Short mmCIF file of C-alpha atoms in Angstrom, two decimals:
data_model
loop_
_atom_site.label_atom_id
_atom_site.label_comp_id
_atom_site.label_asym_id
_atom_site.label_seq_id
_atom_site.Cartn_x
_atom_site.Cartn_y
_atom_site.Cartn_z
CA UNK A 211 -113.96 2.41 -90.29
CA UNK A 212 -116.96 4.11 -88.74
CA UNK A 213 -117.69 6.11 -91.86
CA UNK A 214 -117.43 2.97 -93.97
CA UNK A 215 -119.92 1.30 -91.63
CA UNK A 216 -122.29 4.25 -91.83
CA UNK A 217 -122.06 4.30 -95.63
CA UNK A 218 -122.76 0.56 -95.69
CA UNK A 219 -125.80 0.99 -93.42
CA UNK A 220 -127.19 3.64 -95.78
CA UNK A 221 -126.90 1.20 -98.67
CA UNK A 222 -128.88 -1.56 -96.90
CA UNK A 223 -132.37 -1.52 -98.39
CA UNK A 224 -135.18 -1.61 -95.86
CA UNK A 225 -136.82 -4.66 -97.38
CA UNK A 226 -133.68 -6.68 -96.59
CA UNK A 227 -134.37 -6.26 -92.85
CA UNK A 228 -137.95 -7.42 -93.38
CA UNK A 229 -136.79 -10.34 -95.51
CA UNK A 230 -134.31 -11.42 -92.83
CA UNK A 231 -136.78 -10.83 -89.98
CA UNK A 232 -139.74 -12.61 -91.51
CA UNK A 233 -137.43 -15.29 -92.90
CA UNK A 234 -136.16 -15.95 -89.38
CA UNK A 235 -139.71 -15.96 -88.02
CA UNK A 236 -140.78 -18.50 -90.64
CA UNK A 237 -137.68 -20.63 -90.15
CA UNK A 238 -138.34 -20.84 -86.41
CA UNK A 239 -141.94 -21.83 -87.11
CA UNK A 240 -140.81 -24.51 -89.54
CA UNK A 241 -138.31 -25.81 -87.00
CA UNK A 242 -141.04 -25.98 -84.36
CA UNK A 243 -143.33 -27.89 -86.72
CA UNK A 244 -140.57 -30.31 -87.72
CA UNK A 245 -139.48 -31.08 -84.15
CA UNK A 246 -136.15 -29.23 -84.16
CA UNK A 247 -137.24 -27.07 -81.22
CA UNK A 248 -137.81 -30.06 -78.95
CA UNK A 249 -140.84 -31.83 -77.54
CA UNK A 250 -142.74 -28.65 -76.62
CA UNK A 251 -142.42 -26.41 -79.71
CA UNK A 252 -145.34 -24.14 -78.76
CA UNK A 253 -143.56 -22.94 -75.65
CA UNK A 254 -140.23 -22.74 -77.51
CA UNK A 255 -141.77 -20.59 -80.29
CA UNK A 256 -143.59 -18.41 -77.79
CA UNK A 257 -140.34 -17.70 -75.98
CA UNK A 258 -138.22 -17.28 -79.11
CA UNK A 259 -140.62 -14.75 -80.67
CA UNK A 260 -141.02 -12.87 -77.40
CA UNK A 261 -137.29 -12.65 -76.85
CA UNK A 262 -136.68 -11.49 -80.43
CA UNK A 263 -139.34 -8.79 -80.01
CA UNK A 264 -137.54 -7.55 -76.90
CA UNK A 265 -134.17 -7.71 -78.69
CA UNK A 266 -135.48 -5.61 -81.59
CA UNK A 267 -137.00 -3.14 -79.13
CA UNK A 268 -133.66 -2.82 -77.33
CA UNK A 269 -131.89 -2.45 -80.68
CA UNK A 270 -134.31 0.33 -81.62
CA UNK A 271 -133.65 2.05 -78.32
CA UNK A 272 -129.89 1.84 -78.99
CA UNK A 273 -130.04 3.73 -82.30
CA UNK A 274 -129.90 7.25 -80.90
CA UNK A 275 -127.25 6.57 -78.21
CA UNK A 276 -125.09 4.79 -80.78
CA UNK A 277 -125.28 7.81 -83.02
CA UNK A 278 -124.57 10.25 -80.23
CA UNK A 279 -121.83 8.44 -78.40
CA UNK A 280 -120.25 6.17 -80.99
CA UNK A 281 -121.01 8.00 -84.22
CA UNK A 282 -122.63 4.88 -85.67
CA UNK A 283 -125.70 5.82 -87.62
CA UNK A 284 -128.39 3.16 -87.81
CA UNK A 285 -131.11 5.77 -88.20
CA UNK A 286 -131.90 4.76 -91.81
CA UNK A 287 -132.95 1.32 -90.50
CA UNK A 288 -134.74 2.34 -87.30
CA UNK A 289 -138.23 2.05 -88.77
CA UNK A 290 -137.53 -1.51 -89.95
CA UNK A 291 -136.04 -2.43 -86.56
CA UNK A 292 -139.10 -1.09 -84.78
CA UNK A 293 -141.52 -2.78 -87.15
CA UNK A 294 -139.77 -6.14 -86.74
CA UNK A 295 -140.09 -5.76 -82.96
CA UNK A 296 -143.81 -5.24 -83.53
CA UNK A 297 -144.17 -8.23 -85.86
CA UNK A 298 -142.27 -10.57 -83.56
CA UNK A 299 -144.49 -9.37 -80.73
CA UNK A 300 -147.52 -10.23 -82.89
CA UNK A 301 -145.97 -13.66 -83.47
CA UNK A 302 -145.39 -14.06 -79.72
CA UNK A 303 -148.99 -13.15 -78.84
CA UNK A 304 -150.35 -15.13 -81.78
CA UNK A 305 -148.59 -18.34 -80.75
CA UNK A 306 -149.65 -17.82 -77.16
CA UNK A 307 -153.31 -17.18 -78.01
CA UNK A 308 -153.85 -19.56 -80.93
CA UNK A 309 -151.49 -22.47 -80.25
CA UNK A 310 -151.04 -22.36 -76.47
CA UNK A 311 -154.33 -21.17 -74.96
CA UNK A 312 -156.47 -22.05 -77.99
CA UNK A 313 -159.52 -20.04 -76.94
CA UNK A 314 -160.52 -16.42 -76.58
CA UNK A 315 -162.05 -16.92 -73.15
CA UNK A 316 -158.76 -18.32 -71.82
CA UNK A 317 -156.88 -15.40 -73.37
CA UNK A 318 -159.15 -12.91 -71.65
CA UNK A 319 -159.00 -14.77 -68.34
CA UNK A 320 -155.19 -14.75 -68.41
CA UNK A 321 -154.99 -11.04 -69.29
CA UNK A 322 -157.28 -10.15 -66.41
CA UNK A 323 -155.83 -12.54 -63.88
CA UNK A 324 -152.06 -12.61 -64.46
CA UNK A 325 -150.28 -9.31 -63.84
CA UNK A 326 -147.28 -10.25 -65.99
CA UNK A 327 -149.61 -10.91 -68.90
CA UNK A 328 -151.57 -7.71 -68.22
CA UNK A 329 -148.41 -5.62 -68.48
CA UNK A 330 -147.26 -7.55 -71.55
CA UNK A 331 -150.53 -6.74 -73.30
CA UNK A 332 -150.22 -3.12 -72.18
CA UNK A 333 -146.82 -3.09 -73.88
CA UNK A 334 -148.38 -4.39 -77.08
CA UNK A 335 -151.10 -1.71 -76.89
CA UNK A 336 -148.37 0.94 -76.62
CA UNK A 337 -146.80 -0.33 -79.82
CA UNK A 338 -150.01 -0.51 -81.87
CA UNK A 339 -150.25 3.23 -82.67
CA UNK A 340 -146.52 3.31 -83.38
CA UNK A 341 -146.79 0.51 -85.91
CA UNK A 342 -149.83 2.20 -87.45
CA UNK A 343 -147.94 5.47 -87.94
CA UNK A 344 -144.70 4.04 -89.25
CA UNK A 345 -145.08 5.39 -92.76
CA UNK A 346 -143.82 8.60 -94.34
CA UNK A 347 -147.42 9.56 -95.05
CA UNK A 348 -148.32 9.22 -91.37
CA UNK A 349 -145.35 11.36 -90.33
CA UNK A 350 -146.43 14.06 -92.78
CA UNK A 351 -150.02 13.88 -91.63
CA UNK A 352 -149.13 14.11 -87.93
CA UNK A 353 -146.29 16.56 -88.34
CA UNK A 354 -142.81 15.81 -87.02
CA UNK A 355 -143.28 17.14 -83.49
CA UNK A 356 -146.53 15.30 -82.83
CA UNK A 357 -145.20 12.13 -84.42
CA UNK A 358 -142.13 12.22 -82.17
CA UNK A 359 -144.27 12.82 -79.10
CA UNK A 360 -146.49 9.87 -80.00
CA UNK A 361 -143.49 7.64 -80.58
CA UNK A 362 -142.26 8.21 -77.04
CA UNK A 363 -144.71 5.42 -76.27
CA UNK A 364 -141.84 3.11 -77.15
CA UNK A 365 -140.30 3.84 -73.73
CA UNK A 366 -143.19 2.40 -71.68
CA UNK A 367 -143.48 -0.42 -74.22
CA UNK A 368 -139.90 -1.57 -73.83
CA UNK A 369 -140.00 -1.04 -70.06
CA UNK A 370 -143.11 -3.18 -69.77
CA UNK A 371 -141.53 -5.81 -72.01
CA UNK A 372 -138.44 -6.03 -69.82
CA UNK A 373 -140.58 -6.22 -66.67
CA UNK A 374 -142.77 -8.92 -68.24
CA UNK A 375 -139.62 -10.99 -68.91
CA UNK A 376 -138.35 -10.62 -65.32
CA UNK A 377 -141.75 -11.47 -63.93
CA UNK A 378 -142.23 -14.73 -65.80
CA UNK A 379 -138.83 -16.27 -65.04
CA UNK A 380 -138.59 -19.02 -62.43
CA UNK A 381 -135.81 -18.75 -59.88
CA UNK A 382 -133.11 -16.05 -59.91
CA UNK A 383 -132.26 -16.17 -63.61
CA UNK A 384 -129.74 -13.69 -64.94
CA UNK A 385 -130.90 -13.00 -68.52
CA UNK A 386 -134.08 -11.02 -67.75
CA UNK A 387 -132.10 -8.70 -65.51
CA UNK A 388 -129.43 -8.20 -68.19
CA UNK A 389 -132.14 -7.04 -70.60
CA UNK A 390 -133.64 -4.76 -67.96
CA UNK A 391 -130.19 -3.33 -67.25
CA UNK A 392 -129.66 -2.71 -70.98
CA UNK A 393 -133.00 -0.90 -71.20
CA UNK A 394 -132.26 1.26 -68.16
CA UNK A 395 -128.74 1.97 -69.41
CA UNK A 396 -129.98 3.05 -72.83
CA UNK A 397 -132.70 5.23 -71.33
CA UNK A 398 -130.13 6.91 -69.06
CA UNK A 399 -127.86 7.56 -72.05
CA UNK A 400 -130.78 9.17 -73.84
CA UNK A 401 -131.66 11.29 -70.82
CA UNK A 402 -128.24 12.96 -70.69
CA UNK A 403 -128.85 16.52 -71.93
CA UNK A 404 -128.41 16.95 -75.67
CA UNK A 405 -125.82 19.77 -75.38
CA UNK A 406 -123.19 17.43 -73.99
CA UNK A 407 -123.26 15.06 -76.91
CA UNK A 408 -124.05 17.34 -79.82
CA UNK A 409 -120.62 17.16 -81.47
CA UNK A 410 -120.62 13.39 -81.38
CA UNK A 411 -124.07 13.30 -82.86
CA UNK A 412 -122.87 14.88 -86.06
CA UNK A 413 -120.40 12.09 -86.54
CA UNK A 414 -117.46 14.27 -85.53
CA UNK A 415 -113.95 12.99 -84.84
CA UNK A 416 -113.33 11.12 -81.61
CA UNK A 417 -111.20 13.96 -80.23
CA UNK A 418 -113.94 16.50 -80.83
CA UNK A 419 -116.44 14.23 -79.16
CA UNK A 420 -114.33 13.82 -76.05
CA UNK A 421 -113.74 17.54 -75.82
CA UNK A 422 -117.44 18.06 -76.04
CA UNK A 423 -117.98 15.44 -73.37
CA UNK A 424 -115.48 16.96 -70.96
CA UNK A 425 -117.16 20.31 -71.32
CA UNK A 426 -120.50 18.81 -70.42
CA UNK B 174 -133.19 -55.81 -61.58
CA UNK B 175 -136.29 -54.64 -63.43
CA UNK B 176 -139.31 -56.61 -62.38
CA UNK B 177 -141.96 -56.66 -65.06
CA UNK B 178 -145.57 -57.16 -64.15
CA UNK B 179 -145.44 -55.59 -60.72
CA UNK B 180 -148.64 -54.05 -59.45
CA UNK B 181 -149.55 -51.15 -61.67
CA UNK B 182 -151.29 -48.67 -59.44
CA UNK B 183 -153.54 -45.77 -60.26
CA UNK B 184 -155.36 -46.83 -63.39
CA UNK B 185 -152.14 -47.48 -65.27
CA UNK B 186 -153.82 -49.38 -68.06
CA UNK B 187 -155.55 -46.37 -69.63
CA UNK B 188 -152.40 -44.27 -69.85
CA UNK B 189 -150.43 -43.73 -73.04
CA UNK B 190 -146.74 -43.38 -72.14
CA UNK B 191 -144.87 -40.32 -73.40
CA UNK B 192 -142.05 -41.26 -75.79
CA UNK B 193 -138.60 -41.99 -74.34
CA UNK B 194 -137.24 -39.23 -76.55
CA UNK B 195 -139.61 -36.59 -75.16
CA UNK B 196 -139.12 -37.70 -71.55
CA UNK B 197 -135.35 -37.45 -71.90
CA UNK B 198 -135.20 -34.22 -73.92
CA UNK B 199 -137.64 -32.00 -72.07
CA UNK B 200 -136.44 -31.74 -68.50
CA UNK B 201 -136.18 -29.32 -65.63
CA UNK B 202 -132.90 -29.97 -63.88
CA UNK B 203 -131.55 -26.51 -63.12
CA UNK B 204 -128.17 -27.87 -61.98
CA UNK B 205 -127.51 -28.42 -65.69
CA UNK B 206 -129.12 -25.20 -66.95
CA UNK B 207 -132.53 -23.55 -66.93
CA UNK B 208 -133.46 -24.42 -70.53
CA UNK B 209 -135.58 -27.51 -71.09
CA UNK B 210 -132.92 -28.94 -73.42
CA UNK B 211 -129.94 -28.06 -71.21
CA UNK B 212 -130.07 -31.18 -69.00
CA UNK B 213 -130.05 -33.50 -72.03
CA UNK B 214 -127.05 -31.58 -73.32
CA UNK B 215 -125.03 -31.24 -70.11
CA UNK B 216 -125.98 -34.06 -67.75
CA UNK B 217 -123.52 -36.50 -69.31
CA UNK B 218 -120.86 -34.74 -67.20
CA UNK B 219 -122.31 -36.19 -64.00
CA UNK B 220 -120.50 -39.24 -62.62
CA UNK B 221 -123.06 -41.66 -61.22
CA UNK B 222 -120.75 -44.52 -60.32
CA UNK B 223 -119.97 -45.20 -57.57
CA UNK B 224 -123.05 -43.80 -55.81
CA UNK B 225 -124.18 -43.95 -52.25
CA UNK B 226 -127.04 -42.45 -50.31
CA UNK B 227 -126.46 -41.20 -46.80
CA UNK B 228 -129.43 -42.01 -44.62
CA UNK B 229 -129.29 -40.21 -41.29
CA UNK B 230 -131.23 -38.31 -38.68
CA UNK B 231 -133.89 -40.15 -36.74
CA UNK B 232 -133.11 -43.65 -38.01
CA UNK B 233 -131.92 -46.74 -36.19
CA UNK B 234 -129.27 -47.71 -38.76
CA UNK B 235 -127.76 -44.47 -40.12
CA UNK B 236 -124.97 -44.70 -42.65
CA UNK B 237 -123.83 -44.48 -46.23
CA UNK B 238 -125.71 -47.03 -48.25
CA UNK B 239 -124.15 -48.01 -51.58
CA UNK B 240 -126.61 -48.03 -54.46
CA UNK B 241 -125.96 -51.70 -55.26
CA UNK B 242 -126.42 -52.57 -51.59
CA UNK B 243 -129.79 -50.78 -51.62
CA UNK B 244 -130.91 -52.40 -54.87
CA UNK B 245 -130.05 -55.87 -53.61
CA UNK B 246 -132.59 -55.37 -50.80
CA UNK B 247 -135.36 -53.76 -52.84
CA UNK B 248 -137.97 -55.04 -55.26
CA UNK B 249 -137.88 -52.98 -58.42
CA UNK B 250 -141.26 -52.69 -60.13
CA UNK B 251 -142.74 -50.98 -63.18
CA UNK B 252 -144.89 -47.98 -62.32
CA UNK B 253 -146.66 -46.09 -65.09
CA UNK B 254 -147.33 -42.67 -63.55
CA UNK B 255 -148.69 -39.37 -64.70
CA UNK B 256 -146.14 -36.61 -64.13
CA UNK B 257 -147.50 -33.09 -63.72
CA UNK B 258 -145.06 -30.18 -63.72
CA UNK B 259 -145.93 -27.00 -61.81
CA UNK B 260 -145.43 -25.21 -65.15
CA UNK B 261 -148.69 -26.80 -66.37
CA UNK B 262 -147.29 -29.46 -68.68
CA UNK B 263 -147.52 -33.18 -68.15
CA UNK B 264 -146.18 -36.52 -69.29
CA UNK B 265 -146.88 -40.17 -68.62
CA UNK B 266 -143.71 -41.95 -67.51
CA UNK B 267 -143.02 -45.68 -67.19
CA UNK B 268 -140.71 -45.66 -64.18
CA UNK B 269 -138.81 -48.57 -62.70
CA UNK B 270 -138.32 -48.23 -58.99
CA UNK B 271 -139.08 -49.41 -55.50
CA UNK B 272 -141.24 -48.08 -52.73
CA UNK B 273 -139.69 -45.37 -50.62
CA UNK B 274 -141.28 -46.97 -47.56
CA UNK B 275 -139.13 -50.07 -48.08
CA UNK B 276 -135.95 -48.00 -48.12
CA UNK B 277 -136.99 -46.11 -44.98
CA UNK B 278 -137.80 -49.38 -43.24
CA UNK B 279 -134.38 -50.70 -44.20
CA UNK B 280 -132.80 -47.82 -42.26
CA UNK B 281 -135.34 -48.15 -39.42
CA UNK B 282 -137.47 -45.06 -38.80
CA UNK B 283 -137.48 -43.90 -35.16
CA UNK B 284 -140.88 -43.11 -33.61
CA UNK B 285 -140.06 -39.40 -33.18
CA UNK B 286 -139.50 -38.92 -36.92
CA UNK B 287 -142.23 -36.90 -38.64
CA UNK B 288 -140.64 -35.69 -41.87
CA UNK B 289 -138.22 -36.93 -44.51
CA UNK B 290 -135.67 -34.53 -46.05
CA UNK B 291 -133.92 -35.23 -49.37
CA UNK B 292 -130.85 -33.69 -50.94
CA UNK B 293 -129.54 -33.70 -54.53
CA UNK B 294 -125.85 -34.16 -55.28
CA UNK B 295 -123.94 -30.89 -55.67
CA UNK B 296 -120.83 -30.99 -57.86
CA UNK B 297 -120.15 -27.63 -59.49
CA UNK B 298 -117.45 -29.22 -61.68
CA UNK B 299 -119.98 -31.55 -63.20
CA UNK B 300 -123.05 -29.31 -62.96
CA UNK B 301 -122.57 -26.07 -64.92
CA UNK B 302 -125.93 -24.68 -63.82
CA UNK B 303 -124.84 -24.53 -60.18
CA UNK B 304 -122.22 -21.88 -60.98
CA UNK B 305 -125.08 -19.40 -60.89
CA UNK B 306 -127.31 -18.98 -57.86
CA UNK B 307 -130.57 -19.61 -59.69
CA UNK B 308 -131.53 -21.56 -56.58
CA UNK B 309 -129.83 -22.01 -53.23
CA UNK B 310 -127.77 -25.17 -53.92
CA UNK B 311 -127.85 -28.03 -53.12
CA UNK B 312 -131.44 -28.74 -54.16
CA UNK B 313 -133.45 -29.99 -51.20
CA UNK B 314 -136.94 -31.41 -50.86
CA UNK B 315 -139.10 -32.93 -48.18
CA UNK B 316 -142.19 -34.98 -47.42
CA UNK B 317 -144.25 -35.59 -44.36
CA UNK B 318 -143.49 -39.10 -43.08
CA UNK B 319 -146.96 -40.43 -43.88
CA UNK B 320 -146.64 -39.11 -47.44
CA UNK B 321 -143.25 -40.76 -47.76
CA UNK B 322 -144.63 -44.07 -46.50
CA UNK B 323 -147.50 -44.07 -49.01
CA UNK B 324 -147.10 -46.96 -51.47
CA UNK B 325 -147.37 -44.58 -54.46
CA UNK B 326 -144.15 -42.79 -53.44
CA UNK B 327 -141.20 -44.51 -55.08
CA UNK B 328 -137.49 -44.15 -55.58
CA UNK B 329 -136.94 -44.56 -59.33
CA UNK B 330 -133.78 -46.03 -60.81
CA UNK B 331 -134.91 -46.44 -64.40
CA UNK B 332 -137.47 -45.64 -67.05
CA UNK B 333 -138.67 -47.72 -69.96
CA UNK B 334 -136.69 -50.59 -68.44
CA UNK B 335 -133.40 -48.74 -68.99
CA UNK B 336 -131.16 -47.23 -66.34
CA UNK B 337 -132.33 -43.71 -65.47
CA UNK B 338 -130.72 -41.21 -67.90
CA UNK B 339 -128.65 -38.56 -66.10
CA UNK B 340 -130.96 -35.74 -67.16
CA UNK B 341 -133.86 -37.51 -65.48
CA UNK B 342 -132.08 -37.76 -62.14
CA UNK B 343 -129.72 -40.72 -62.32
CA UNK B 344 -128.95 -42.90 -60.63
CA UNK B 345 -131.75 -42.65 -58.09
CA UNK B 346 -134.56 -40.15 -57.64
CA UNK B 347 -137.80 -39.67 -55.82
CA UNK B 348 -141.14 -39.87 -57.66
CA UNK B 349 -144.26 -38.60 -55.90
CA UNK B 350 -146.91 -38.70 -58.63
CA UNK B 351 -149.63 -36.72 -56.84
CA UNK B 352 -147.36 -33.70 -56.31
CA UNK B 353 -145.90 -31.20 -58.77
CA UNK B 354 -142.77 -32.51 -60.46
CA UNK B 355 -140.27 -30.39 -58.53
CA UNK B 356 -141.09 -32.37 -55.38
CA UNK B 357 -139.69 -35.47 -57.10
CA UNK B 358 -136.08 -34.63 -56.32
CA UNK B 359 -133.36 -36.01 -58.58
CA UNK B 360 -129.95 -37.67 -58.04
CA UNK B 361 -130.50 -38.16 -54.32
CA UNK B 362 -127.40 -38.38 -52.09
CA UNK B 363 -128.94 -37.86 -48.69
CA UNK B 364 -132.15 -38.76 -46.89
CA UNK B 365 -132.64 -37.40 -43.39
CA UNK B 366 -135.48 -38.25 -41.01
CA UNK B 367 -136.43 -35.22 -38.94
CA UNK B 368 -138.90 -34.01 -36.37
CA UNK B 369 -139.38 -30.58 -37.96
CA UNK B 370 -140.62 -29.74 -41.45
CA UNK B 371 -137.45 -29.52 -43.56
CA UNK B 372 -136.69 -26.59 -45.88
CA UNK B 373 -137.45 -27.16 -49.58
CA UNK B 374 -135.70 -25.39 -52.46
CA UNK B 375 -138.55 -23.76 -54.37
CA UNK B 376 -140.30 -22.80 -51.16
CA UNK B 377 -137.12 -21.06 -50.03
CA UNK B 378 -136.81 -19.32 -53.40
CA UNK B 379 -140.41 -18.10 -53.52
CA UNK B 380 -142.67 -19.09 -50.62
CA UNK B 381 -145.64 -17.22 -52.08
CA UNK B 382 -145.62 -19.44 -55.16
CA UNK B 383 -144.37 -22.81 -53.95
CA UNK B 384 -145.61 -24.41 -50.77
CA UNK B 385 -144.18 -27.34 -48.84
CA UNK B 386 -147.00 -29.64 -49.91
CA UNK B 387 -147.33 -28.70 -53.59
CA UNK B 388 -150.01 -31.27 -54.26
CA UNK B 389 -151.38 -31.13 -57.79
CA UNK B 390 -154.55 -29.08 -57.37
CA UNK B 391 -156.51 -27.55 -60.26
CA UNK B 392 -158.38 -25.27 -57.87
CA UNK B 393 -155.34 -23.50 -56.48
CA UNK B 394 -153.70 -21.33 -59.13
CA UNK B 395 -150.02 -20.64 -59.21
CA UNK B 396 -149.89 -16.85 -58.68
CA UNK B 397 -148.61 -16.42 -62.21
CA UNK B 398 -150.58 -19.03 -64.13
CA UNK B 399 -153.61 -21.28 -63.91
CA UNK B 400 -153.28 -24.89 -62.79
CA UNK B 401 -156.73 -25.87 -64.06
CA UNK B 402 -155.38 -27.42 -67.26
CA UNK B 403 -152.19 -28.96 -68.55
CA UNK B 404 -150.45 -29.34 -71.90
CA UNK B 405 -149.75 -32.98 -72.59
CA UNK B 406 -146.24 -33.24 -74.00
CA UNK B 407 -146.04 -35.20 -77.24
CA UNK B 408 -149.82 -35.22 -77.73
CA UNK B 409 -149.74 -33.25 -80.97
CA UNK B 410 -151.08 -34.88 -84.12
CA UNK B 411 -149.63 -35.55 -87.53
CA UNK B 412 -148.87 -33.14 -90.34
CA UNK B 413 -147.38 -29.68 -90.55
CA UNK B 414 -149.28 -28.32 -87.56
CA UNK B 415 -149.29 -31.61 -85.68
CA UNK B 416 -146.51 -30.81 -83.26
CA UNK B 417 -147.86 -27.32 -82.80
CA UNK B 418 -151.30 -28.48 -81.70
CA UNK B 419 -150.58 -29.84 -78.25
CA UNK B 420 -153.65 -31.08 -76.44
CA UNK B 421 -154.82 -29.36 -73.27
CA UNK B 422 -156.56 -31.52 -70.74
CA UNK B 423 -158.14 -30.70 -67.41
CA UNK B 424 -155.83 -31.23 -64.45
CA UNK B 425 -157.15 -33.60 -61.82
CA UNK B 426 -157.05 -33.25 -58.05
CA UNK B 427 -153.94 -35.03 -56.72
CA UNK B 428 -153.06 -35.62 -60.39
CA UNK B 429 -155.80 -38.27 -60.42
CA UNK B 430 -154.37 -40.25 -57.49
CA UNK B 431 -157.42 -39.98 -55.25
CA UNK B 432 -156.10 -42.65 -52.90
CA UNK B 433 -153.86 -40.06 -51.23
CA UNK B 434 -156.76 -37.75 -50.31
CA UNK B 435 -156.98 -39.29 -46.84
CA UNK B 436 -153.51 -37.94 -46.04
CA UNK B 437 -154.88 -34.40 -46.17
CA UNK B 438 -158.22 -34.82 -44.46
CA UNK B 439 -159.19 -31.72 -42.52
CA UNK B 440 -156.46 -29.59 -44.12
CA UNK B 441 -157.31 -26.43 -46.05
CA UNK B 442 -155.35 -27.14 -49.23
CA UNK B 443 -155.49 -23.54 -50.39
CA UNK B 444 -153.60 -22.62 -47.23
CA UNK B 445 -151.30 -25.66 -47.25
CA UNK B 446 -150.63 -25.47 -51.00
#
């Protein structure tokens, strides 16, 4: 079952993720324009794009733990997952700046004045170099070790994103905390020393994985 | 019982009412969910008949007043009011309602009374949003007595000449047009006259962000966003980008209802926000 899944994942072409992601982005925009998102489509789009960006970031963060602990290998699609997080974030910020605030001076004033927007923009800044180096050529140019070090910026980015979501909610709403818990959980899973999970990482049998775990 | 042609206060003539569809589909009524569309989807579960309002505390004639009994005593008028949400969006709503002062006089306000407390119905079986503690249920609000007695403060029982839809606070709600929308408590079941300032829901949830007064004030920012401007719901134009180009207009002090300014003379409104 797991091997079939992993084989299927390897067969998914990268462009299919982009097609689905951008298709969804466009569909949401069309729905907003046609009134299907309710009387205040700007806010609805802003929130939908922002939430999708966070969901893709969390999905990207789950790739390594899934491989280590469940033997599910989404690594072939991680670049596309990360890039879609970036593009939805661009959509989120674009709708906010162009359709909601409608002027550069307002955008700047909000960034300076509202801490939850400041940290959101900081999250976007963290992702910019990652998006810019998400090509094979960039990996070769930087070298694997440096590229991996640079891409650790995804941790502050996703942390800031989760915090931004908690900060903007009114009242004690549950969802932002669920996302934050998922982020913390995935980071903890990643922090567990490599040795303990090495057998699982190679897609070994469940028994082997549990033996490895009990040794750790 | 909808009286047409009642006195339209506060420059009603220049206002363009928001569509019935937008007013009834974009609501904050957390008892039915935190999404703007949740109340329209879920509020049908609320039973609004029979309905009575308990009026107690410092009143001469406390008791449970049936809604029909109240309405038979009151003069229902049309009031076209701006409605400004603390989230920086606004609408223009043609309410039907009667002055809160008339209701309070019906119960007989005692001289010691200084505040009016309000409470929303709480029925977890009919209100799915109350199964989570997003706020400390039941929803409560309050006014100073002189605010409550101001002729602009009404109890609304309808909009656009139709009975109030459930998602807008049926069957009877408060409307205080110079304050942020959350002060205008919905589906009221209890009104209590008190000597002390009563607790209010959003103030309890986050006192740094929501004060007891919560007068619309473009100069006092919400800690997380500016209150200087507002997005006017339904103001977008035609065409593909029409709905996505919502107008922003400057927010006015007291939401444009300058006649209430005298209530706050000598008060620092950045302290009593």
